[in-house]
């Protein structure tokens, strides 16, 4: 670890030592100044050094009580200047106390005490040394007091600006974390919908075809064999789509071959073929000129059709269903209807399918309505925007 860092940490734990440190150079300067003669060095005047050391005693608690320390140090050094002007030429301890008050106290208090101290030091020095108040030595002490206050305020302003910048950075970091958690939650919900759609759709078909195969195994082995082939195809398709969905969780630097393309409306024929193989007659109609869709809208349309047909086959006891794609100038209307009987058993459904369809549509600015038809059967209608720049995928 850096020596300076260790030293700063140690001083931070020993504030009294830190407060007293400025007294060391003052005493050293006092020893040197009193040892300088006109022609040669001589023994320091230890009495003056002792007075300088005594004037520094209040500095030990300057960070705890900056204003009382400034007043005490200033009063002591002004008294010493008036009683023994030859001992105290420059009030060093008072200047340090003024700096500390400016760095730790309020701006108004710091400048009020600083200006009053500057005037008092200048006046006492001029009076005790027979100097003009406007003379160079007197104004030099005035400048010392003002400079100590200004330096303390500059340090205080810099600390405040750094603290404010640090707070802004922490707030920004906190907002980024909140936004990241929100995006993760949205992605988790989206992947959960994908998994629900894939698993429900394919497992429903596999279950239906397994029932057909079981029923025909002895009476008609050829049709049972065909049903088993459909089970194999659907299970493979389920695995492929699950692999594609889970592939979204991979890192960007994973192999491209591990991520399959997402389903599109061009894959409707394959989807419908699976339902037809399981005994549900499905027709697909497209009305209006076909318009390219944003990838998110196309995936949403595919998943809504998949989930609606899965619900039809699983719960409605329907024999046929119709999928209608109506391309408008700004939206695509997807309608899925069936001929299920109102009194048909609904099975052990959880209702997650309809919720998932609505969530998918709302995520891209669309809507989904679903309910029984007056003439019988069930209907799902989705309105999806054609062109969209999705904010979340």
mmCIF file of C-alpha atoms in Angstrom, residues 111-321:
data_model
loop_
_atom_site.group_PDB
_atom_site.id
_atom_site.type_symbol
_atom_site.label_atom_id
_atom_site.label_comp_id
_atom_site.label_asym_id
_atom_site.label_seq_id
_atom_site.Cartn_x
_atom_site.Cartn_y
_atom_site.Cartn_z
ATOM 1 C CA UNK A 111 -15.409 36.008 6.583
ATOM 2 C CA UNK A 112 -16.758 38.013 9.513
ATOM 3 C CA UNK A 113 -14.071 36.652 11.864
ATOM 4 C CA UNK A 114 -11.399 36.772 9.143
ATOM 5 C CA UNK A 115 -11.957 40.429 8.257
ATOM 6 C CA UNK A 116 -12.193 41.447 11.914
ATOM 7 C CA UNK A 117 -8.963 39.550 12.638
ATOM 8 C CA UNK A 118 -7.210 41.206 9.667
ATOM 9 C CA UNK A 119 -8.169 44.679 10.878
ATOM 10 C CA UNK A 120 -7.212 43.881 14.501
ATOM 11 C CA UNK A 121 -3.826 42.360 13.606
ATOM 12 C CA UNK A 122 -2.987 45.256 11.297
ATOM 13 C CA UNK A 123 -4.020 47.864 13.853
ATOM 14 C CA UNK A 124 -2.149 46.277 16.774
ATOM 15 C CA UNK A 125 0.993 45.770 14.719
ATOM 16 C CA UNK A 126 0.928 49.349 13.445
ATOM 17 C CA UNK A 127 0.364 50.716 16.959
ATOM 18 C CA UNK A 128 3.083 48.666 18.665
ATOM 19 C CA UNK A 129 5.724 49.133 15.968
ATOM 20 C CA UNK A 130 5.114 52.792 15.168
ATOM 21 C CA UNK A 131 4.071 51.877 11.633
ATOM 22 C CA UNK A 132 1.454 53.403 9.375
ATOM 23 C CA UNK A 133 -1.669 51.315 8.926
ATOM 24 C CA UNK A 134 -1.251 51.753 5.177
ATOM 25 C CA UNK A 135 2.423 50.848 5.304
ATOM 26 C CA UNK A 136 3.908 47.744 3.753
ATOM 27 C CA UNK A 137 4.535 45.662 6.919
ATOM 28 C CA UNK A 138 1.059 46.433 8.285
ATOM 29 C CA UNK A 139 -0.705 45.632 5.007
ATOM 30 C CA UNK A 140 1.329 42.425 4.742
ATOM 31 C CA UNK A 141 -0.292 41.147 7.953
ATOM 32 C CA UNK A 142 -3.686 42.271 6.665
ATOM 33 C CA UNK A 143 -3.063 40.195 3.541
ATOM 34 C CA UNK A 144 -1.967 37.205 5.637
ATOM 35 C CA UNK A 145 -5.277 37.098 7.542
ATOM 36 C CA UNK A 146 -7.421 37.553 4.432
ATOM 37 C CA UNK A 147 -5.359 34.987 2.510
ATOM 38 C CA UNK A 148 -5.773 32.416 5.307
ATOM 39 C CA UNK A 149 -9.549 32.878 5.229
ATOM 40 C CA UNK A 150 -9.708 32.762 1.422
ATOM 41 C CA UNK A 151 -7.578 29.619 1.301
ATOM 42 C CA UNK A 152 -9.826 27.896 3.832
ATOM 43 C CA UNK A 153 -12.932 28.830 1.841
ATOM 44 C CA UNK A 154 -11.336 27.563 -1.374
ATOM 45 C CA UNK A 155 -10.586 24.207 0.259
ATOM 46 C CA UNK A 156 -14.127 24.069 1.649
ATOM 47 C CA UNK A 157 -15.667 24.811 -1.771
ATOM 48 C CA UNK A 158 -13.526 22.150 -3.415
ATOM 49 C CA UNK A 159 -14.578 19.578 -0.816
ATOM 50 C CA UNK A 160 -18.238 20.514 -1.294
ATOM 51 C CA UNK A 161 -17.962 20.216 -5.061
ATOM 52 C CA UNK A 162 -16.260 16.824 -4.766
ATOM 53 C CA UNK A 163 -18.893 15.612 -2.313
ATOM 54 C CA UNK A 164 -21.674 16.809 -4.624
ATOM 55 C CA UNK A 165 -20.064 15.115 -7.614
ATOM 56 C CA UNK A 166 -19.679 11.925 -5.582
ATOM 57 C CA UNK A 167 -23.351 12.064 -4.566
ATOM 58 C CA UNK A 168 -24.413 12.579 -8.178
ATOM 59 C CA UNK A 169 -22.276 9.641 -9.263
ATOM 60 C CA UNK A 170 -23.757 7.435 -6.528
ATOM 61 C CA UNK A 171 -27.296 8.472 -7.485
ATOM 62 C CA UNK A 172 -26.572 7.795 -11.146
ATOM 63 C CA UNK A 173 -25.103 4.414 -10.267
ATOM 64 C CA UNK A 174 -28.141 3.626 -8.151
ATOM 65 C CA UNK A 175 -30.468 4.579 -11.030
ATOM 66 C CA UNK A 176 -28.447 2.390 -13.388
ATOM 67 C CA UNK A 177 -28.790 -0.524 -10.989
ATOM 68 C CA UNK A 178 -32.553 0.035 -10.744
ATOM 69 C CA UNK A 179 -32.837 0.215 -14.533
ATOM 70 C CA UNK A 180 -30.714 -2.920 -14.909
ATOM 71 C CA UNK A 181 -32.905 -4.798 -12.425
ATOM 72 C CA UNK A 182 -36.020 -3.616 -14.272
ATOM 73 C CA UNK A 183 -34.652 -4.821 -17.598
ATOM 74 C CA UNK A 184 -33.645 -8.139 -16.079
ATOM 75 C CA UNK A 185 -37.149 -8.564 -14.666
ATOM 76 C CA UNK A 186 -38.743 -7.757 -18.017
ATOM 77 C CA UNK A 187 -36.416 -10.193 -19.783
ATOM 78 C CA UNK A 188 -37.187 -12.882 -17.216
ATOM 79 C CA UNK A 189 -40.931 -12.418 -17.753
ATOM 80 C CA UNK A 190 -40.483 -12.496 -21.538
ATOM 81 C CA UNK A 191 -38.416 -15.703 -21.419
ATOM 82 C CA UNK A 192 -40.976 -17.236 -19.049
ATOM 83 C CA UNK A 193 -43.707 -16.449 -21.592
ATOM 84 C CA UNK A 194 -41.633 -18.044 -24.362
ATOM 85 C CA UNK A 195 -41.062 -21.167 -22.312
ATOM 86 C CA UNK A 196 -44.739 -21.348 -21.413
ATOM 87 C CA UNK A 197 -45.802 -21.020 -25.036
ATOM 88 C CA UNK A 198 -43.303 -23.579 -26.319
ATOM 89 C CA UNK A 199 -43.824 -26.155 -23.593
ATOM 90 C CA UNK A 200 -47.628 -25.870 -23.497
ATOM 91 C CA UNK A 201 -47.996 -26.024 -27.261
ATOM 92 C CA UNK A 202 -45.753 -28.990 -27.957
ATOM 93 C CA UNK A 203 -46.581 -31.019 -24.866
ATOM 94 C CA UNK A 204 -50.298 -30.628 -25.637
ATOM 95 C CA UNK A 205 -49.763 -31.961 -29.131
ATOM 96 C CA UNK A 206 -47.544 -34.794 -27.922
ATOM 97 C CA UNK A 207 -50.139 -35.754 -25.318
ATOM 98 C CA UNK A 208 -52.947 -35.782 -27.888
ATOM 99 C CA UNK A 209 -50.939 -37.796 -30.385
ATOM 100 C CA UNK A 210 -49.833 -40.239 -27.699
ATOM 101 C CA UNK A 211 -53.508 -40.812 -26.853
ATOM 102 C CA UNK A 212 -54.272 -41.466 -30.508
ATOM 103 C CA UNK A 213 -51.338 -43.885 -30.803
ATOM 104 C CA UNK A 214 -52.436 -45.731 -27.658
ATOM 105 C CA UNK A 215 -55.993 -46.024 -28.942
ATOM 106 C CA UNK A 216 -54.972 -47.295 -32.385
ATOM 107 C CA UNK A 217 -52.009 -49.460 -31.395
ATOM 108 C CA UNK A 218 -53.979 -52.721 -31.695
ATOM 109 C CA UNK A 219 -56.812 -51.773 -34.014
ATOM 110 C CA UNK A 220 -54.780 -49.867 -36.624
ATOM 111 C CA UNK A 221 -51.002 -50.168 -36.175
ATOM 112 C CA UNK A 222 -50.254 -48.126 -39.310
ATOM 113 C CA UNK A 223 -52.101 -45.026 -38.012
ATOM 114 C CA UNK A 224 -50.563 -45.581 -34.577
ATOM 115 C CA UNK A 225 -47.124 -45.635 -36.203
ATOM 116 C CA UNK A 226 -47.969 -42.377 -37.992
ATOM 117 C CA UNK A 227 -49.042 -40.792 -34.678
ATOM 118 C CA UNK A 228 -45.763 -41.888 -33.101
ATOM 119 C CA UNK A 229 -43.906 -40.244 -35.984
ATOM 120 C CA UNK A 230 -45.794 -37.000 -35.273
ATOM 121 C CA UNK A 231 -44.830 -37.293 -31.601
ATOM 122 C CA UNK A 232 -41.208 -37.612 -32.638
ATOM 123 C CA UNK A 233 -41.444 -34.536 -34.880
ATOM 124 C CA UNK A 234 -43.206 -32.428 -32.254
ATOM 125 C CA UNK A 235 -40.772 -33.417 -29.519
ATOM 126 C CA UNK A 236 -37.856 -32.492 -31.775
ATOM 127 C CA UNK A 237 -39.496 -29.160 -32.589
ATOM 128 C CA UNK A 238 -40.052 -28.556 -28.878
ATOM 129 C CA UNK A 239 -36.399 -29.216 -28.166
ATOM 130 C CA UNK A 240 -35.312 -26.901 -30.984
ATOM 131 C CA UNK A 241 -37.493 -24.032 -29.742
ATOM 132 C CA UNK A 242 -36.428 -24.580 -26.143
ATOM 133 C CA UNK A 243 -32.820 -24.531 -27.271
ATOM 134 C CA UNK A 244 -33.448 -21.268 -29.144
ATOM 135 C CA UNK A 245 -35.149 -19.691 -26.119
ATOM 136 C CA UNK A 246 -32.478 -20.793 -23.673
ATOM 137 C CA UNK A 247 -29.894 -19.640 -26.203
ATOM 138 C CA UNK A 248 -31.006 -16.088 -25.486
ATOM 139 C CA UNK A 249 -29.362 -16.469 -22.083
ATOM 140 C CA UNK A 250 -25.970 -17.240 -23.572
ATOM 141 C CA UNK A 251 -23.109 -14.761 -23.690
ATOM 142 C CA UNK A 252 -22.559 -12.671 -26.848
ATOM 143 C CA UNK A 253 -19.283 -14.463 -27.587
ATOM 144 C CA UNK A 254 -20.878 -17.933 -27.656
ATOM 145 C CA UNK A 255 -20.835 -19.856 -30.913
ATOM 146 C CA UNK A 256 -23.504 -18.564 -33.369
ATOM 147 C CA UNK A 257 -24.538 -22.122 -34.170
ATOM 148 C CA UNK A 258 -25.873 -22.523 -30.631
ATOM 149 C CA UNK A 259 -28.625 -19.941 -31.224
ATOM 150 C CA UNK A 260 -31.429 -20.885 -33.608
ATOM 151 C CA UNK A 261 -33.541 -18.228 -35.403
ATOM 152 C CA UNK A 262 -36.769 -17.127 -33.764
ATOM 153 C CA UNK A 263 -40.088 -18.300 -35.282
ATOM 154 C CA UNK A 264 -41.693 -16.115 -37.963
ATOM 155 C CA UNK A 265 -45.057 -15.985 -39.705
ATOM 156 C CA UNK A 266 -43.449 -17.877 -42.588
ATOM 157 C CA UNK A 267 -43.313 -20.840 -40.186
ATOM 158 C CA UNK A 268 -47.118 -20.912 -39.785
ATOM 159 C CA UNK A 269 -47.455 -23.765 -42.258
ATOM 160 C CA UNK A 270 -45.249 -25.964 -40.085
ATOM 161 C CA UNK A 271 -47.160 -24.940 -36.949
ATOM 162 C CA UNK A 272 -50.545 -25.580 -38.549
ATOM 163 C CA UNK A 273 -49.322 -28.898 -39.901
ATOM 164 C CA UNK A 274 -48.595 -30.127 -36.385
ATOM 165 C CA UNK A 275 -52.123 -29.298 -35.232
ATOM 166 C CA UNK A 276 -53.637 -30.976 -38.299
ATOM 167 C CA UNK A 277 -51.596 -34.072 -37.562
ATOM 168 C CA UNK A 278 -53.066 -34.123 -34.045
ATOM 169 C CA UNK A 279 -56.653 -34.045 -35.349
ATOM 170 C CA UNK A 280 -57.504 -30.318 -35.345
ATOM 171 C CA UNK A 281 -58.434 -28.895 -38.734
ATOM 172 C CA UNK A 282 -56.867 -25.458 -39.121
ATOM 173 C CA UNK A 283 -57.278 -22.972 -41.989
ATOM 174 C CA UNK A 284 -55.168 -19.855 -42.494
ATOM 175 C CA UNK A 285 -56.455 -16.810 -44.414
ATOM 176 C CA UNK A 286 -54.449 -13.686 -45.253
ATOM 177 C CA UNK A 287 -56.370 -10.523 -46.173
ATOM 178 C CA UNK A 288 -54.854 -7.406 -47.688
ATOM 179 C CA UNK A 289 -51.387 -6.878 -49.139
ATOM 180 C CA UNK A 290 -48.727 -8.586 -47.051
ATOM 181 C CA UNK A 291 -46.558 -5.976 -45.278
ATOM 182 C CA UNK A 292 -43.176 -6.641 -43.671
ATOM 183 C CA UNK A 293 -43.377 -6.634 -39.875
ATOM 184 C CA UNK A 294 -40.818 -5.678 -37.285
ATOM 185 C CA UNK A 295 -39.188 -8.849 -35.880
ATOM 186 C CA UNK A 296 -40.761 -8.274 -32.463
ATOM 187 C CA UNK A 297 -44.257 -7.879 -33.937
ATOM 188 C CA UNK A 298 -43.809 -10.975 -36.104
ATOM 189 C CA UNK A 299 -42.658 -13.093 -33.154
ATOM 190 C CA UNK A 300 -45.558 -11.803 -31.046
ATOM 191 C CA UNK A 301 -48.087 -12.670 -33.782
ATOM 192 C CA UNK A 302 -46.631 -16.168 -34.111
ATOM 193 C CA UNK A 303 -46.699 -16.801 -30.355
ATOM 194 C CA UNK A 304 -50.288 -15.540 -30.013
ATOM 195 C CA UNK A 305 -51.442 -17.852 -32.815
ATOM 196 C CA UNK A 306 -49.517 -20.741 -31.279
ATOM 197 C CA UNK A 307 -51.002 -20.172 -27.825
ATOM 198 C CA UNK A 308 -54.550 -19.654 -29.129
ATOM 199 C CA UNK A 309 -54.460 -22.893 -31.139
ATOM 200 C CA UNK A 310 -52.928 -24.732 -28.195
ATOM 201 C CA UNK A 311 -55.762 -23.551 -25.930
ATOM 202 C CA UNK A 312 -58.299 -24.552 -28.589
ATOM 203 C CA UNK A 313 -56.885 -28.034 -28.889
ATOM 204 C CA UNK A 314 -56.406 -28.491 -25.156
ATOM 205 C CA UNK A 315 -59.527 -26.980 -23.603
ATOM 206 C CA UNK A 316 -62.276 -26.287 -26.150
ATOM 207 C CA UNK A 317 -62.937 -29.778 -27.596
ATOM 208 C CA UNK A 318 -62.990 -28.094 -30.995
ATOM 209 C CA UNK A 319 -62.664 -29.883 -34.337
ATOM 210 C CA UNK A 320 -61.643 -26.931 -36.471
ATOM 211 C CA UNK A 321 -60.099 -23.485 -36.127
#
